[in-house]
Short mmCIF file of N, CA, C and O and ligand atoms in Angstrom, two decimals:
data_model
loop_
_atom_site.label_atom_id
_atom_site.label_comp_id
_atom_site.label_asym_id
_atom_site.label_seq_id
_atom_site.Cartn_x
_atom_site.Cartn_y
_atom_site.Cartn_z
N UNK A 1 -83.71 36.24 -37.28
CA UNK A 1 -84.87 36.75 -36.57
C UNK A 1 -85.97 35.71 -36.55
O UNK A 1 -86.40 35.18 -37.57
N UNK A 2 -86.44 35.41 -35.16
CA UNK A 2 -87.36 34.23 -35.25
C UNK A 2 -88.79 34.78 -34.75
O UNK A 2 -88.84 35.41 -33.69
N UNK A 3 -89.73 34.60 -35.36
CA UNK A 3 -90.91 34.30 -34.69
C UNK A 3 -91.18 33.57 -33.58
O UNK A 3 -90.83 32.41 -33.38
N UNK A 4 -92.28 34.77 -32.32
CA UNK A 4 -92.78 34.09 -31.70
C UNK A 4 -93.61 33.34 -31.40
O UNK A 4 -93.66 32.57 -30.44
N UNK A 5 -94.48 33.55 -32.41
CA UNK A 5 -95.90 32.71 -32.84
C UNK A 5 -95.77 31.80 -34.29
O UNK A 5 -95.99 32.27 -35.41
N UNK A 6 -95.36 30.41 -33.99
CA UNK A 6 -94.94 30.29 -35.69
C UNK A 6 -96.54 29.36 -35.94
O UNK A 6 -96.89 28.63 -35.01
N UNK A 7 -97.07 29.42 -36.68
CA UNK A 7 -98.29 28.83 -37.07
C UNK A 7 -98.08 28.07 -38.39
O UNK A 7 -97.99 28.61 -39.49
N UNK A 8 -98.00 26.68 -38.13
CA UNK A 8 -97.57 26.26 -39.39
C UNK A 8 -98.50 26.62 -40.55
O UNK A 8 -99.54 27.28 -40.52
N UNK A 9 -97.87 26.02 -41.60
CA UNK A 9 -98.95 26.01 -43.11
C UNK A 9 -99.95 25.04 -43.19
O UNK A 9 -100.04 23.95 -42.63
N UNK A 10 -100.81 25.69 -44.09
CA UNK A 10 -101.81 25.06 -44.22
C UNK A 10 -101.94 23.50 -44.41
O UNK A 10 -100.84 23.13 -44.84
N UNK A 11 -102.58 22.68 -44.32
CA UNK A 11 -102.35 21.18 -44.88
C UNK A 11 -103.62 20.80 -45.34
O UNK A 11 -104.70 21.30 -45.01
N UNK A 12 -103.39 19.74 -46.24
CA UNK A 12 -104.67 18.99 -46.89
C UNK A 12 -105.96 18.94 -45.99
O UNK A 12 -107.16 19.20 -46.09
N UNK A 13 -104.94 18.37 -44.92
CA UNK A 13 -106.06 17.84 -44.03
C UNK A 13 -106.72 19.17 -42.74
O UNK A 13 -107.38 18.97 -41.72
N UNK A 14 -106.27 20.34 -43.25
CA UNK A 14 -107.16 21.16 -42.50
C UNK A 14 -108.26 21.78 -43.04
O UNK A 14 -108.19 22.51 -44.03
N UNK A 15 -109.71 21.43 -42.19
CA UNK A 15 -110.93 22.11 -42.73
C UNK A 15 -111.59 23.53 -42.36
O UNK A 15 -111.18 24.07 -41.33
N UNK A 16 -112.15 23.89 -42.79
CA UNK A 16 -112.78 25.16 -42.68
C UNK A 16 -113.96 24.91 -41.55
O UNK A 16 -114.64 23.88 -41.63
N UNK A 17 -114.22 25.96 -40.39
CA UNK A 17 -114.98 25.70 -39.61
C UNK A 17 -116.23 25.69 -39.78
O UNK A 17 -117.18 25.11 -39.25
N UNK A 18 -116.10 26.42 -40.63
CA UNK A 18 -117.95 26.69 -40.71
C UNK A 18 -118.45 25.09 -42.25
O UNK A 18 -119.54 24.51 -42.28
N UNK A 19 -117.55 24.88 -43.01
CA UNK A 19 -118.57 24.04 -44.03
C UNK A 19 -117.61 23.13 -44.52
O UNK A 19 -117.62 22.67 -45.67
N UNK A 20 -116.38 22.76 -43.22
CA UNK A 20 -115.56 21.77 -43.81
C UNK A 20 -114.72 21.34 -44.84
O UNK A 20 -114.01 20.34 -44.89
N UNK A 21 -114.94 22.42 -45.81
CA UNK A 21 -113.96 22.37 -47.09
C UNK A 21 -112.30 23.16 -46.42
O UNK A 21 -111.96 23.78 -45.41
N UNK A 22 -111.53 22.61 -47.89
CA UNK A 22 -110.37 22.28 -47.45
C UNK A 22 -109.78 24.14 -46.74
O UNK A 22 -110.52 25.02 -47.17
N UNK A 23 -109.05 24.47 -46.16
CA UNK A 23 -108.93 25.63 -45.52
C UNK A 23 -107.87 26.34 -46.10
O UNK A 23 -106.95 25.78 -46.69
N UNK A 24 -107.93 27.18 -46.01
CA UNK A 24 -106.83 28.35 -46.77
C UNK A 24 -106.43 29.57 -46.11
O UNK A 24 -105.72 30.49 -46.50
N UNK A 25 -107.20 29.32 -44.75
CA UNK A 25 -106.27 31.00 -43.95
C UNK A 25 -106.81 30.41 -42.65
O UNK A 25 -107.92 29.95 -42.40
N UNK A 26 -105.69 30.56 -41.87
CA UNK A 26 -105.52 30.03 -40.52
C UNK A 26 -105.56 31.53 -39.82
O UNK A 26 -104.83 32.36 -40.37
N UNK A 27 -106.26 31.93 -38.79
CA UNK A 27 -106.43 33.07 -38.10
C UNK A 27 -106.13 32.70 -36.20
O UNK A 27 -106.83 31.94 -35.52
N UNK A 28 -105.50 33.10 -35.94
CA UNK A 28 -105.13 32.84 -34.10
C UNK A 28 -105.40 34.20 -33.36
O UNK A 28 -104.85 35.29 -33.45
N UNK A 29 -106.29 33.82 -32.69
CA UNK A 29 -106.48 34.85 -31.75
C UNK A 29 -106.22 34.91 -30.27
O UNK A 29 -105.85 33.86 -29.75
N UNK A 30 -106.35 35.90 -29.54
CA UNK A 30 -105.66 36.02 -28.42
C UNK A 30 -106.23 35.47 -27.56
O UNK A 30 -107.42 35.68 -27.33
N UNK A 31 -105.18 34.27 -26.59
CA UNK A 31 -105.60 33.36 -25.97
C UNK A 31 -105.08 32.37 -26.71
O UNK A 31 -104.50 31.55 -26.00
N UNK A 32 -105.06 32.04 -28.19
CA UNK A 32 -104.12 30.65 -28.60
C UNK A 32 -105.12 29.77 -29.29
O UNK A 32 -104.76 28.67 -29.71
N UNK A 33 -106.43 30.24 -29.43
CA UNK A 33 -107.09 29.66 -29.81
C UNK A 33 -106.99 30.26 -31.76
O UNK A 33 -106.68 31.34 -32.27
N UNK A 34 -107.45 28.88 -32.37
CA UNK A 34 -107.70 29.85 -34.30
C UNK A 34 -108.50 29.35 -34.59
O UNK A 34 -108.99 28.44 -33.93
N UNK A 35 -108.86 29.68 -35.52
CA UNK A 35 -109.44 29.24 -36.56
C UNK A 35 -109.03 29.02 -38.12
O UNK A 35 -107.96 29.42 -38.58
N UNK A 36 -110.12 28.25 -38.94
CA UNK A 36 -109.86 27.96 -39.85
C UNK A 36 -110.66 28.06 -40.43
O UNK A 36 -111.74 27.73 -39.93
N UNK A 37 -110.66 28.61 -41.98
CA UNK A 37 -111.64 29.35 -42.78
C UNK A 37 -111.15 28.75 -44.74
O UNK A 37 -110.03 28.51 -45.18
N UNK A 38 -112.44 28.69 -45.43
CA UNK A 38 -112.02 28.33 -46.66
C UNK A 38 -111.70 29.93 -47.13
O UNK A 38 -111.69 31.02 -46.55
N UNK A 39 -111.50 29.57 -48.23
CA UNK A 39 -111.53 30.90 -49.21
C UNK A 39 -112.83 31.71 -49.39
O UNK A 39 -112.75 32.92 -49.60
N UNK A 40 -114.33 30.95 -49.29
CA UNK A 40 -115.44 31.70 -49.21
C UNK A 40 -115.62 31.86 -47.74
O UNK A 40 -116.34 32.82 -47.48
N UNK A 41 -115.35 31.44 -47.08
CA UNK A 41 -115.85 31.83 -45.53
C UNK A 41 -115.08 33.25 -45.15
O UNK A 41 -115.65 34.29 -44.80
N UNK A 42 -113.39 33.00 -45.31
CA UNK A 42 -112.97 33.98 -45.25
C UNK A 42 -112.97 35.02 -46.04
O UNK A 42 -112.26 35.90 -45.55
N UNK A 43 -113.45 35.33 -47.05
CA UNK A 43 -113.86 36.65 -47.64
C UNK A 43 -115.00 37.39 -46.44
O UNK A 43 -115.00 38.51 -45.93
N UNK A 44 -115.80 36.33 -46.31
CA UNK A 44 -116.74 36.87 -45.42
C UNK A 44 -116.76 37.56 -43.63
O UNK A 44 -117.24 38.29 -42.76
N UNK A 45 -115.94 36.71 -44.01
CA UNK A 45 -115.71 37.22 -42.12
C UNK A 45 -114.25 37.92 -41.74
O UNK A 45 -113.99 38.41 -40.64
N UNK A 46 -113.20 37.84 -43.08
CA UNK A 46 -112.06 38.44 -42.82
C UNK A 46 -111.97 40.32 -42.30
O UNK A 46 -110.93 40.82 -41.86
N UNK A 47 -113.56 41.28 -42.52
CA UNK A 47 -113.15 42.37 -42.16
C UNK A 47 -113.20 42.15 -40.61
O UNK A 47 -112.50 42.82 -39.86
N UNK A 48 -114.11 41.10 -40.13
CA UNK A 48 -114.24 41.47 -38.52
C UNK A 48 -113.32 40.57 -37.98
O UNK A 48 -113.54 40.25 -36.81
N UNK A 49 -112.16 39.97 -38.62
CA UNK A 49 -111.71 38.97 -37.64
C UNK A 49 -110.45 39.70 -37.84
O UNK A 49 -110.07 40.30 -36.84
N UNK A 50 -109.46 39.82 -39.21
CA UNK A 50 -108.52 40.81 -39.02
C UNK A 50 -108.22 41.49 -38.11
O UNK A 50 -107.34 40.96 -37.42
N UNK A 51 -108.72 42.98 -37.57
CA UNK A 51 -108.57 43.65 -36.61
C UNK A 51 -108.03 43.21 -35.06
O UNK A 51 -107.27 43.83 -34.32
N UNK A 52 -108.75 41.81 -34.83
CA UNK A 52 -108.58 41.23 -33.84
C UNK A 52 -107.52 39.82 -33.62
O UNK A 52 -107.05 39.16 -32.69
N UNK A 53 -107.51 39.83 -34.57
CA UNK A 53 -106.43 38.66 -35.16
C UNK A 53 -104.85 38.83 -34.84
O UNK A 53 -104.38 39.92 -35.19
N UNK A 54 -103.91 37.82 -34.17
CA UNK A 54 -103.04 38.16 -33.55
C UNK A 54 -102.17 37.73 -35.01
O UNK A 54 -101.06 38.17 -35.32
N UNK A 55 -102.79 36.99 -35.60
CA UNK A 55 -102.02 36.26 -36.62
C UNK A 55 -102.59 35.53 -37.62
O UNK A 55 -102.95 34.39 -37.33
N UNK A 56 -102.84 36.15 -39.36
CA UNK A 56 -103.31 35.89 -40.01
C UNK A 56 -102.51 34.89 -40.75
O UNK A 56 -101.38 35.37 -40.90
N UNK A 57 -102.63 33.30 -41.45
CA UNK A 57 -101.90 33.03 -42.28
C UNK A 57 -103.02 32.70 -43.42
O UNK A 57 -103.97 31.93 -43.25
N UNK A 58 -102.75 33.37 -44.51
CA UNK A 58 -103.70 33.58 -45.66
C UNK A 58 -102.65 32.83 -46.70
O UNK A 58 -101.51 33.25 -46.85
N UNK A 59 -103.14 31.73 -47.35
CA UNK A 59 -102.86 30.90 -48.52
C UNK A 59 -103.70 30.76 -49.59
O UNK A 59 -103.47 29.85 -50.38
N UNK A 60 -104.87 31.66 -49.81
CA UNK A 60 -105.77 31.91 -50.66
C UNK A 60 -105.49 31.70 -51.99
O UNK A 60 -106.16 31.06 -52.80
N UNK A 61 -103.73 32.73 -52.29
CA UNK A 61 -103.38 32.56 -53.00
C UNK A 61 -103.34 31.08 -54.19
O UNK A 61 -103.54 31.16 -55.40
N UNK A 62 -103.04 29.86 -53.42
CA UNK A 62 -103.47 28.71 -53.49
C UNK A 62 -104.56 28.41 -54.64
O UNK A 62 -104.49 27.76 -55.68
N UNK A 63 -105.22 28.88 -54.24
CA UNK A 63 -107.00 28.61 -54.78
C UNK A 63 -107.29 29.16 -56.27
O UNK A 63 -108.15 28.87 -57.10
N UNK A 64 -106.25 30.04 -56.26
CA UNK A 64 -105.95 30.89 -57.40
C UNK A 64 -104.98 29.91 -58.93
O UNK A 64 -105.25 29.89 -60.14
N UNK A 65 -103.71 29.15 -58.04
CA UNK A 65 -103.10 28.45 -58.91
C UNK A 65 -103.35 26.93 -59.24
O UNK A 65 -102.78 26.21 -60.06
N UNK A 66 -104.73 26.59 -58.03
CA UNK A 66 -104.86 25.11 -58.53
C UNK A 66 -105.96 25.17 -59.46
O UNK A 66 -106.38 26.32 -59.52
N UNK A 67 -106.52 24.47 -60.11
CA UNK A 67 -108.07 24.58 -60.70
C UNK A 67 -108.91 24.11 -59.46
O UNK A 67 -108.63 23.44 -58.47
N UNK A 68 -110.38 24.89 -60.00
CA UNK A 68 -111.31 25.07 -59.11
C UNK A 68 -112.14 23.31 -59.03
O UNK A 68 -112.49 22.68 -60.03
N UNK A 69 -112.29 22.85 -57.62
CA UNK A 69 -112.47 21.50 -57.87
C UNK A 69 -114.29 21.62 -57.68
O UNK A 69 -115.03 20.68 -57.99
N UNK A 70 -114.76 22.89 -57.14
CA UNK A 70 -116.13 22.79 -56.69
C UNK A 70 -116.86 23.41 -58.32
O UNK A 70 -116.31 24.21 -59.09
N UNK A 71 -117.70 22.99 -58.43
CA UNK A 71 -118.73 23.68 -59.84
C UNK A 71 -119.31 24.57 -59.17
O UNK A 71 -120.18 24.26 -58.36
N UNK A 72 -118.81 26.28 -59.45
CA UNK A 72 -119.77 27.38 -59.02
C UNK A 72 -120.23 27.99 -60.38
O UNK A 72 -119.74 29.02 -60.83
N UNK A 73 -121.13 27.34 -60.97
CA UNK A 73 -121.98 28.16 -61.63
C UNK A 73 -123.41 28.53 -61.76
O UNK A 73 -123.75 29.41 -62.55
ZN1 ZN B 101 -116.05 27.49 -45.46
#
């Protein structure tokens, strides 16, 4: 069974739209256009983009098993 929309995985070199850090959920919406979101962007904007989203690829998980490279304290 194949997909018709295959959206590859994430890569090093993809950034987040809004603040350029490295990206972790690729979102495509209708028309073919996506986006790309970090792990804080997409918390934020994932309830309104979901719904409309033809195709979420969420690697967040990610962020979880590497250590954190930004100082949030
Ligand atoms: Zn961001």
């Amino acid at each position: 069974m194949s997909t018709t929309l295959t959206a590859p995985a994430l890569a090093a070199t993809d950034r987040c739209d809004r603040c350029n850090a490295q990206a972790y959920v690729r979102v495509v919406l209708p028309g073919g256009s996506d986006l790309l979101f970090c792990g804080h962007h997409w918390s934020r904007h994932e309830e309104a983009l979901r719904p409309k989203a033809l195709e979420v690829v969420d690697e967040t998980h990610r962020l979880v098993e590497s250590p954190a490279v930004s100082t949030d304290a």
